[in-house]
Tab-separated table of C-alpha atoms and ligand atoms in Angstrom:
chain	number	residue	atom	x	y	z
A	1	UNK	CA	184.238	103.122	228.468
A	2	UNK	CA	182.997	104.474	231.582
A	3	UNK	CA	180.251	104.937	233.570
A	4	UNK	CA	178.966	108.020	232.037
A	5	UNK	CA	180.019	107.247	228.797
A	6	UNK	CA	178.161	104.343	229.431
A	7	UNK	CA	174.940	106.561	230.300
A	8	UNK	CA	175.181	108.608	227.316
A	9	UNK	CA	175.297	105.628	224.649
A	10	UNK	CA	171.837	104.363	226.810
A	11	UNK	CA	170.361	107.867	226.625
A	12	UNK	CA	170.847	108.009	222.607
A	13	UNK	CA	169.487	104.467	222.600
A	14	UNK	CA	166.754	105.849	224.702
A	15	UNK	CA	165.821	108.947	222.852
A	16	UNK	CA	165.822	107.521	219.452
A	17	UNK	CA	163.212	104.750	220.736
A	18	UNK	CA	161.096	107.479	221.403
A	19	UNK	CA	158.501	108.128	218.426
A	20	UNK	CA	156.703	110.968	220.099
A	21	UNK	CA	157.763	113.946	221.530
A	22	UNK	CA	155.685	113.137	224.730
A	23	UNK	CA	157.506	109.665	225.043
A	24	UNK	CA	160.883	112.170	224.380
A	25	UNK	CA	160.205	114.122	227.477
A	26	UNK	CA	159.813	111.096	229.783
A	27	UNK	CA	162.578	109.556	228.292
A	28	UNK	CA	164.737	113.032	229.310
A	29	UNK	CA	162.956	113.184	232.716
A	30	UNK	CA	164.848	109.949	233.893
A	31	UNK	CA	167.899	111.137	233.081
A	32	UNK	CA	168.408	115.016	233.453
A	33	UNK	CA	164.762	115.041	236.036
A	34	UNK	CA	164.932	115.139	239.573
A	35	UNK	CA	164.808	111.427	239.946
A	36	UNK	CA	167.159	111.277	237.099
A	37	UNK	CA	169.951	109.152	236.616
A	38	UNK	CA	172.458	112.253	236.597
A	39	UNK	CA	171.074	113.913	239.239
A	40	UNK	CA	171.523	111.095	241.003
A	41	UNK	CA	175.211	111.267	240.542
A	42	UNK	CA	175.506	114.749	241.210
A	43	UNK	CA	173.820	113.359	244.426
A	44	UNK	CA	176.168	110.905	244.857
A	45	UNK	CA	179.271	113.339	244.708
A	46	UNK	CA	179.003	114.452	248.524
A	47	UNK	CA	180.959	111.788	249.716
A	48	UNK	CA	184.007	112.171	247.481
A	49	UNK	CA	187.271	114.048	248.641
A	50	UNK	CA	187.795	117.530	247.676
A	51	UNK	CA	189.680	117.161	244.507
A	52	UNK	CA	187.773	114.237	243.220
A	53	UNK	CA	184.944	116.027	243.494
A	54	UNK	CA	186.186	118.693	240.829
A	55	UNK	CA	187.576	116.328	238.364
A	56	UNK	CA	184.264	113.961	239.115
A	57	UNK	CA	181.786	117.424	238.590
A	58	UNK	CA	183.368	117.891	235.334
A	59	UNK	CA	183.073	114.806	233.758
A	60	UNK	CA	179.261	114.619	235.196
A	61	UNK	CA	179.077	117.876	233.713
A	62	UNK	CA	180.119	116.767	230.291
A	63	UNK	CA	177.608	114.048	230.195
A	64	UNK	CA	175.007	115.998	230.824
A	65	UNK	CA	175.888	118.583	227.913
A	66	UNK	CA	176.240	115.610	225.957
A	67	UNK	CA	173.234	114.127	226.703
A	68	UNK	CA	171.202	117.991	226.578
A	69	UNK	CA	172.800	117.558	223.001
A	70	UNK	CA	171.512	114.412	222.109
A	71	UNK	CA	168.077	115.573	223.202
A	72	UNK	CA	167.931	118.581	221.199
A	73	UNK	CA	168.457	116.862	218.025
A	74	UNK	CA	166.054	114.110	218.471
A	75	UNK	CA	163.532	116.711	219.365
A	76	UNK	CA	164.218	118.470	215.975
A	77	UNK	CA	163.950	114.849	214.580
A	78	UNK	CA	160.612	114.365	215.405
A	79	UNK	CA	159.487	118.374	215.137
A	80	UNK	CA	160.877	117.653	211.380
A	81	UNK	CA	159.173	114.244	210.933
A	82	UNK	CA	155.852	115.552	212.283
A	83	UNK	CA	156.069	118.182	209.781
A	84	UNK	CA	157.019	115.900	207.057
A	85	UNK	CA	154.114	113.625	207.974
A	86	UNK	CA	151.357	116.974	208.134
A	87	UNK	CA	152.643	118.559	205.148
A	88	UNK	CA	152.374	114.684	203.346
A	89	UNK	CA	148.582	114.376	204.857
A	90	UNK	CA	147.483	117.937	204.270
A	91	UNK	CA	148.987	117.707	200.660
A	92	UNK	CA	147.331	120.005	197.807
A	93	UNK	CA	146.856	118.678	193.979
A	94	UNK	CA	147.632	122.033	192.427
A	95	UNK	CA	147.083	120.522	189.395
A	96	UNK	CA	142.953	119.977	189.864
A	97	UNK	CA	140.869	122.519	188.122
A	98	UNK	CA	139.996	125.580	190.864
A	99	UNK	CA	136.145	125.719	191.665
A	100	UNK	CA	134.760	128.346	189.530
A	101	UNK	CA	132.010	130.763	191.099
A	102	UNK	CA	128.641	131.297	189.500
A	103	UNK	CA	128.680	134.171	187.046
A	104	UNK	CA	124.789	134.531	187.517
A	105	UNK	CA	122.996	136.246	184.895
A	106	UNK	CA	119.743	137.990	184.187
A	107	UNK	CA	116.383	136.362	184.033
A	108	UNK	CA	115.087	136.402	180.836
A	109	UNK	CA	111.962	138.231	181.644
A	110	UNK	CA	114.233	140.933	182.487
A	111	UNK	CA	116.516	140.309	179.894
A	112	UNK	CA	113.395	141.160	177.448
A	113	UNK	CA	112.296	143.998	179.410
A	114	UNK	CA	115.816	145.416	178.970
A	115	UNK	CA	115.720	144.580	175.218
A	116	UNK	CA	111.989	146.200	174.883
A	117	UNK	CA	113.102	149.155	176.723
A	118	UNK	CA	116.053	149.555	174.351
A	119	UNK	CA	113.825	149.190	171.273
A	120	UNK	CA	111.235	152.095	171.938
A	121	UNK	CA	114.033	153.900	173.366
A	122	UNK	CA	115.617	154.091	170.036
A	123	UNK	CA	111.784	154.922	168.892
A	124	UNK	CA	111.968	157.918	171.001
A	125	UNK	CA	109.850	157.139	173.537
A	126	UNK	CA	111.034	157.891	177.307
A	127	UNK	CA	110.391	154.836	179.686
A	128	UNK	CA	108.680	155.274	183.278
A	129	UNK	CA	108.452	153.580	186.748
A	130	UNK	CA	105.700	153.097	188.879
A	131	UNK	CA	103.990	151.815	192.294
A	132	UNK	CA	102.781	148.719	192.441
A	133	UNK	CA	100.106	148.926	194.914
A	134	UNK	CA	97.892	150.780	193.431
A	135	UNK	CA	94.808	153.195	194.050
A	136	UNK	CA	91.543	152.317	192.911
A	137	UNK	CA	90.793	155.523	191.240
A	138	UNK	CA	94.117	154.801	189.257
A	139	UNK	CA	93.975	151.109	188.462
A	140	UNK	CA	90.302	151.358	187.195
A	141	UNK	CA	87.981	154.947	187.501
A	142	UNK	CA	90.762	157.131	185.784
A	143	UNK	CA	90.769	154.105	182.897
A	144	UNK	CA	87.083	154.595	182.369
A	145	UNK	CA	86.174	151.620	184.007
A	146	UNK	CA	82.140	151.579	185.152
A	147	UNK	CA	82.203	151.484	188.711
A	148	UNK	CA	80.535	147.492	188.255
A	149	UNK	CA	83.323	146.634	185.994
A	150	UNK	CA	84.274	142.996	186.760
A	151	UNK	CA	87.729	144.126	186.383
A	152	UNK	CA	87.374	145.394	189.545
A	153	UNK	CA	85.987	142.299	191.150
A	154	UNK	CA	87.387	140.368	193.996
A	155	UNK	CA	87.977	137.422	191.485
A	156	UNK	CA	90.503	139.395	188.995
A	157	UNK	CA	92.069	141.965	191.235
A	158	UNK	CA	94.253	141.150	194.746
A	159	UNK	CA	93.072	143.828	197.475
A	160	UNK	CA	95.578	144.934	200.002
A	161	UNK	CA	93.984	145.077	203.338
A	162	UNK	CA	94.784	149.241	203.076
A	163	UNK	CA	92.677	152.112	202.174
A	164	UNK	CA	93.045	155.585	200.366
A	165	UNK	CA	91.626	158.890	201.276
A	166	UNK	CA	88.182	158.006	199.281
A	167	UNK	CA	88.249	154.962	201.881
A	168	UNK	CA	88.962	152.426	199.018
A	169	UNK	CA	91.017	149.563	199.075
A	170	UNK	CA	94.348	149.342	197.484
A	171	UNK	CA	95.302	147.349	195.240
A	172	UNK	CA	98.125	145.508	193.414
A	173	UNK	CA	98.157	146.918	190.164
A	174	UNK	CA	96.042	144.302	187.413
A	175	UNK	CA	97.914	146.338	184.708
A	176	UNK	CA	100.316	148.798	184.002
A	177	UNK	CA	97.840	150.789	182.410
A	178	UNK	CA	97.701	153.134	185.556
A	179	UNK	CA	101.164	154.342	184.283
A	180	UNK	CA	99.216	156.518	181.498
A	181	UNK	CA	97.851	158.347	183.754
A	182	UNK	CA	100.555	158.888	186.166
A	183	UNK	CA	102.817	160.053	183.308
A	184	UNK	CA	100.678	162.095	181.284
A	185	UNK	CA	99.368	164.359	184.754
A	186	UNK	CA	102.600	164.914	185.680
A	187	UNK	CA	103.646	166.116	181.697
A	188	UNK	CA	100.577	168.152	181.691
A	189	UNK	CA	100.933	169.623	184.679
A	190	UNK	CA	105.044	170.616	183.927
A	191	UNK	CA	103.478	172.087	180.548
A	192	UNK	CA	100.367	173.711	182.229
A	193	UNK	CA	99.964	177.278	180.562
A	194	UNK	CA	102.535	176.293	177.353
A	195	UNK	CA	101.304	177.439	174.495
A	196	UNK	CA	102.650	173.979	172.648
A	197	UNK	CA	103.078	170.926	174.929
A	198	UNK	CA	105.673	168.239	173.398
A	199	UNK	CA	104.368	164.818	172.523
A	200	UNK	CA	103.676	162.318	175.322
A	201	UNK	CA	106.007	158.958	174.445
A	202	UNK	CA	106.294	156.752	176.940
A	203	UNK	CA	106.134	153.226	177.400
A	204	UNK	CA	105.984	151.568	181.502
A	205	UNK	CA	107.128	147.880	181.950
A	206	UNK	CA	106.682	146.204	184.686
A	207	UNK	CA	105.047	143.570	187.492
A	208	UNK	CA	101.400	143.238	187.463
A	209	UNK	CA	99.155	140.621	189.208
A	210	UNK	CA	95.889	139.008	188.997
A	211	UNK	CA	93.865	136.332	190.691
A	212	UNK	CA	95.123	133.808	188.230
A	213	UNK	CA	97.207	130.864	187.627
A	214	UNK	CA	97.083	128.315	184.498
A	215	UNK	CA	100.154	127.282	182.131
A	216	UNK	CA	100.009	130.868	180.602
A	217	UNK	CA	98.665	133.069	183.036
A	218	UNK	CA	100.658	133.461	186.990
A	219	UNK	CA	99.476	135.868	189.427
A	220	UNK	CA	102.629	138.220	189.104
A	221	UNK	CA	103.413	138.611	185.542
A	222	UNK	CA	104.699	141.799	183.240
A	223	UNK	CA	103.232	144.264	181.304
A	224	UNK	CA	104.808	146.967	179.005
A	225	UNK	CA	102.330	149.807	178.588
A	226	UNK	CA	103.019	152.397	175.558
A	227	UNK	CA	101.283	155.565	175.252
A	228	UNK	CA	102.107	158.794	172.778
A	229	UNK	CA	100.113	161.775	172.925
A	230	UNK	CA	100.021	164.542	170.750
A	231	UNK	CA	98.160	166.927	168.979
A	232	UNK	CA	98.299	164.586	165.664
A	233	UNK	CA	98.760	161.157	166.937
A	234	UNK	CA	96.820	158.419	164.883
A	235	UNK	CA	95.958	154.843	164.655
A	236	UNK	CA	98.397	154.355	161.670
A	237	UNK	CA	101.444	155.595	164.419
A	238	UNK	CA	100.448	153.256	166.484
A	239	UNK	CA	100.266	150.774	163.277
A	240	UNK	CA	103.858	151.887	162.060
A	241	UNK	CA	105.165	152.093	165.965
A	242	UNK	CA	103.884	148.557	166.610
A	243	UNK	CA	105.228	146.664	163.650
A	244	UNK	CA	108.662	148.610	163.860
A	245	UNK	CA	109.168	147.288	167.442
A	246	UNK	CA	107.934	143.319	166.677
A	247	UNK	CA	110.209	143.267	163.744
A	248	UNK	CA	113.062	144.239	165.886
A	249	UNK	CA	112.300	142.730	168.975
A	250	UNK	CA	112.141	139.656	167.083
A	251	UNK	CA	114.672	140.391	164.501
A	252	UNK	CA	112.362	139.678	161.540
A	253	UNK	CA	110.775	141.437	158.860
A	254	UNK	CA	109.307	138.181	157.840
A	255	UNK	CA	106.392	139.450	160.275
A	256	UNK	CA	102.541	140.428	159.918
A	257	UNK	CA	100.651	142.152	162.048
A	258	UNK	CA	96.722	141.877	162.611
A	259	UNK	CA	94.542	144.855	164.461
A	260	UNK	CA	91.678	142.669	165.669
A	261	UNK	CA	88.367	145.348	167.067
A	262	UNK	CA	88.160	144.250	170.651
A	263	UNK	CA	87.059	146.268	173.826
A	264	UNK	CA	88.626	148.036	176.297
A	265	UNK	CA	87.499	151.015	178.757
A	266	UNK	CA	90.170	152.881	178.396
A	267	UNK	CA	90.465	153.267	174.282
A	268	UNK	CA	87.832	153.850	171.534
A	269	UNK	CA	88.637	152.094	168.667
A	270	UNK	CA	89.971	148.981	170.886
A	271	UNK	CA	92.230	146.378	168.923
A	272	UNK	CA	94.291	142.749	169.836
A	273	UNK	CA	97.031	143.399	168.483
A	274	UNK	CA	97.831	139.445	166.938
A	275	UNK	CA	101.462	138.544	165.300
A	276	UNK	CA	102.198	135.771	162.699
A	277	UNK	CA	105.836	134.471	161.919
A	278	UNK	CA	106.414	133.786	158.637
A	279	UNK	CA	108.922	130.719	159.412
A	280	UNK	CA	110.348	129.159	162.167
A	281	UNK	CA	108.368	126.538	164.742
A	282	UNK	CA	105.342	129.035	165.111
A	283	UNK	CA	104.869	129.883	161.187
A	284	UNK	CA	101.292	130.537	160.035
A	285	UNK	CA	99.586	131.154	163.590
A	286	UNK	CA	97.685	134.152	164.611
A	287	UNK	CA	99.397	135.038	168.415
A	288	UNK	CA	97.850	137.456	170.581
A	289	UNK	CA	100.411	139.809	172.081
A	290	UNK	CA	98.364	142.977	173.087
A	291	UNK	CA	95.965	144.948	174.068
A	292	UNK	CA	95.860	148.568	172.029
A	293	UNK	CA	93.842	151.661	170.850
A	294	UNK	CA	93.135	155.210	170.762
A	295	UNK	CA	93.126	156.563	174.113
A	296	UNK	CA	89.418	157.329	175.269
A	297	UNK	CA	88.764	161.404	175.446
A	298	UNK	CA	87.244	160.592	179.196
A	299	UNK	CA	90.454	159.484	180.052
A	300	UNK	CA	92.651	162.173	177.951
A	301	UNK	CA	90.844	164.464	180.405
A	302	UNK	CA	91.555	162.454	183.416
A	303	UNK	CA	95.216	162.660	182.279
A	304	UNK	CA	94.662	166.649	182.813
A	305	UNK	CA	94.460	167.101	178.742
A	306	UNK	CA	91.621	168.176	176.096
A	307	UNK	CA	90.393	165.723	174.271
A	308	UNK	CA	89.267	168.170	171.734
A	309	UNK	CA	93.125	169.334	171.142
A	310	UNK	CA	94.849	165.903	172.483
A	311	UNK	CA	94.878	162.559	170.653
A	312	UNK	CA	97.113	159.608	170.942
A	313	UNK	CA	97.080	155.963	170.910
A	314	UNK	CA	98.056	153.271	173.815
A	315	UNK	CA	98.778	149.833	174.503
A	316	UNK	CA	99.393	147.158	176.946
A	317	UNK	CA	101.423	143.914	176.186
A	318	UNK	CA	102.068	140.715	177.504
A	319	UNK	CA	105.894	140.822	178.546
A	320	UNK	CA	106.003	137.775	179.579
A	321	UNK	CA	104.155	136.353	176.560
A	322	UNK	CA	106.932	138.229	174.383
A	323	UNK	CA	110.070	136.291	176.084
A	324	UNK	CA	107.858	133.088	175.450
A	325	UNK	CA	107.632	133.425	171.823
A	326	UNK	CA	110.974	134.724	171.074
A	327	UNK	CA	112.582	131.681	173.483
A	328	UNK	CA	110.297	129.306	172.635
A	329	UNK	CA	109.406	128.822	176.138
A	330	UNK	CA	105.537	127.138	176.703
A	331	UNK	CA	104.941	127.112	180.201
A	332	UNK	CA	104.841	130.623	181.574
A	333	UNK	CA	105.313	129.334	184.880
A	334	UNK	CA	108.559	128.060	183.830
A	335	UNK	CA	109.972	131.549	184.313
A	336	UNK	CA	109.304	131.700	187.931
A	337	UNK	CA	109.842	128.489	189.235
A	338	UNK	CA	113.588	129.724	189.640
A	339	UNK	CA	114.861	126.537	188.317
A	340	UNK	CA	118.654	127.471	187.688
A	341	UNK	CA	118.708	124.378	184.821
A	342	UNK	CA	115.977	126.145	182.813
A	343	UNK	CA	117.227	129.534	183.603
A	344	UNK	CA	120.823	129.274	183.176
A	345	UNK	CA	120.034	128.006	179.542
A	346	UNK	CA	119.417	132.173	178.418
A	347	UNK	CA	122.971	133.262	179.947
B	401	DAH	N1	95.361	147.066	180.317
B	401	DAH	C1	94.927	146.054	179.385
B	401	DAH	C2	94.987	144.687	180.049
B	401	DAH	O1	95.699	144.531	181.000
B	401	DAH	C3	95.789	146.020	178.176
B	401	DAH	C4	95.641	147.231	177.346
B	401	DAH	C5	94.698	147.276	176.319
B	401	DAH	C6	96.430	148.356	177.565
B	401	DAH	C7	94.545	148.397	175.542
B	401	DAH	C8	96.266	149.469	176.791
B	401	DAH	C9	95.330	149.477	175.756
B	401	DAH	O2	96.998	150.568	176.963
B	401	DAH	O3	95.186	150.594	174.989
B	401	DAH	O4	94.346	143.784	179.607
């Protein structure tokens, strides 16, 4: 063995002790760097003869492939290993179950809004969207409120700090009742001048808020409002309508309804409307779910009708109090919490 082969044999040795490709490079720099073992030979070649110096070169020259050899593969060694040891650390169970994302759902006050909606739409009856923030003349003095109503009173109704032309104060709407009269003025006016207007059918869910807030009253809840005008609308409609919508809302015929003489503005007769199951958990109990009657002429004519040709019933229920009793639910404030464990249970 000589010399060189000598130096290649130390340079393997060498290069395999190195774990790191760092420790590699400095391992390479002493032999093949400019301080380097072979370059000190090559160095060490000017003071040979001629011919020496060829066969000497060569041999040099060898080593050095041999060795740039030798380095090459224990690079890829440790490239490979380095791999081996990411791919072993990073490793993926492709077997675990994938996380799932959220289908969401709807809430079920809408989910009962949708299901009301569907009901009278199958009755006939078109269904209408309105402002929230409402004007005073259409919240209450349209309705047939007095203008001392207590309705109107800081204690029942939220103001928004915003007026109307009359220099009133807005406000957000204490019931969708306003909705009549938006729908029926623009009906009458589209049929202004017919000689036969069609029917007015219309019911108008949505928010409505009060200064209020106990386990079944919040200060944004819903309303549905239902009005149908006509030129022979009665009080037994509004009997027949009624009791055909509870008995499929709640999928029962096992169902009685009770017209209790009440008072509103806006109607004259005035009725609760109260429901009693049957069976099931609430069997035997008289529960209010609306407010009903046959719409006052004072406000037929505010709607931009004759009373003395135009008759028609109305009413105004509790949405909210209608996803209560067909979930079960006690706590209206329940719904608006936005606890996902209560609400995900109607999905
Ligand atoms: N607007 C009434 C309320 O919020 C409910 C109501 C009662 C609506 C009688 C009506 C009705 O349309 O005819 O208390």
């Amino acid at each position: 063995m000589n010399d060189l082969d000598d130096l290649v044999s130390q340079a393997e040795r060498d290069f395999a002790a190195a774990g790191a490709p760092a420790e590699l490079e400095d391992a390479k720099a002493r032999y093949t760097g400019k301080a380097g073992r072979l370059t000190d030979l090559l160095k060490g070649m000017a003071a040979l003869a001629p011919d020496e110096k060829k066969t000497r070169g060569a041999q040099i020259n060898q080593a050095k492939q041999r060795i740039e050899a030798l380095l090459t593969a224990r690079r890829q060694a440790l490239a490979d290993a380095e791999l081996a040891a990411q791919l072993q650390a990073e490793r993926l169970d492709v077997t675990l179950p994938g996380r799932q994302r959220g289908a969401g759902g709807l809430h079920p006050v809408s989910r009962t809004m949708a299901r009301v909606e569907a009901i009278f739409a199958s009755m006939g009856f078109d269904v209408a969207d309105g402002p929230e923030i409402e004007t005073d003349w259409m919240s209450f003095t349209a309705l047939n409120n007095p203008e001392n109503h207590p309705a109107r009173s800081m204690q029942d109704t939220f103001y928004v700090d915003m007026q109307d032309e009359a220099g009133r104060w807005l406000n957000l709407r204490p019931h969708t009742s306003p909705m009549q009269i938006r729908y029926a003025q623009a009906h009458a006016r589209r049929h202004a001048g017919a000689a036969h207007m069609p029917d007015i059918r219309v019911i108008a869910p949505g928010r409505t808020y009060r200064v209020d807030s106990d386990a079944t009253h919040s200060p944004m809840f819903h309303q549905v409002e239902g009005l149908w005008v006509g030129e022979a609308v009665s009080f037994k409609d509004l009997k027949a309508v009624y009791l055909d919508f509870v008995r499929a809302f709640f999928e029962t015929d096992d169902v009685t309804l009770r017209f209790r003489p009440s008072y509103f503005p806006f109607t004259e007769p005035s009725a609760e409307i109260d429901v009693q199951f049957g069976s099931g958990p609430l069997a035997g109990r008289w529960l209010e779910i609306s407010g009903a009657g046959q719409v006052h002429p004072q406000v037929i004519r505010h709607m931009g009708m004759d009373p003395e040709r135009h008759i028609g019933f109305a009413f105004g229920s509790g949405l909210d109090r209608l996803a209560m009793l067909r979930y079960g639910v006690a706590d209206l404030r329940q719904f608006f919490d936005g606890d996902l464990r209560f609400l995900a249970q109607f999905q």
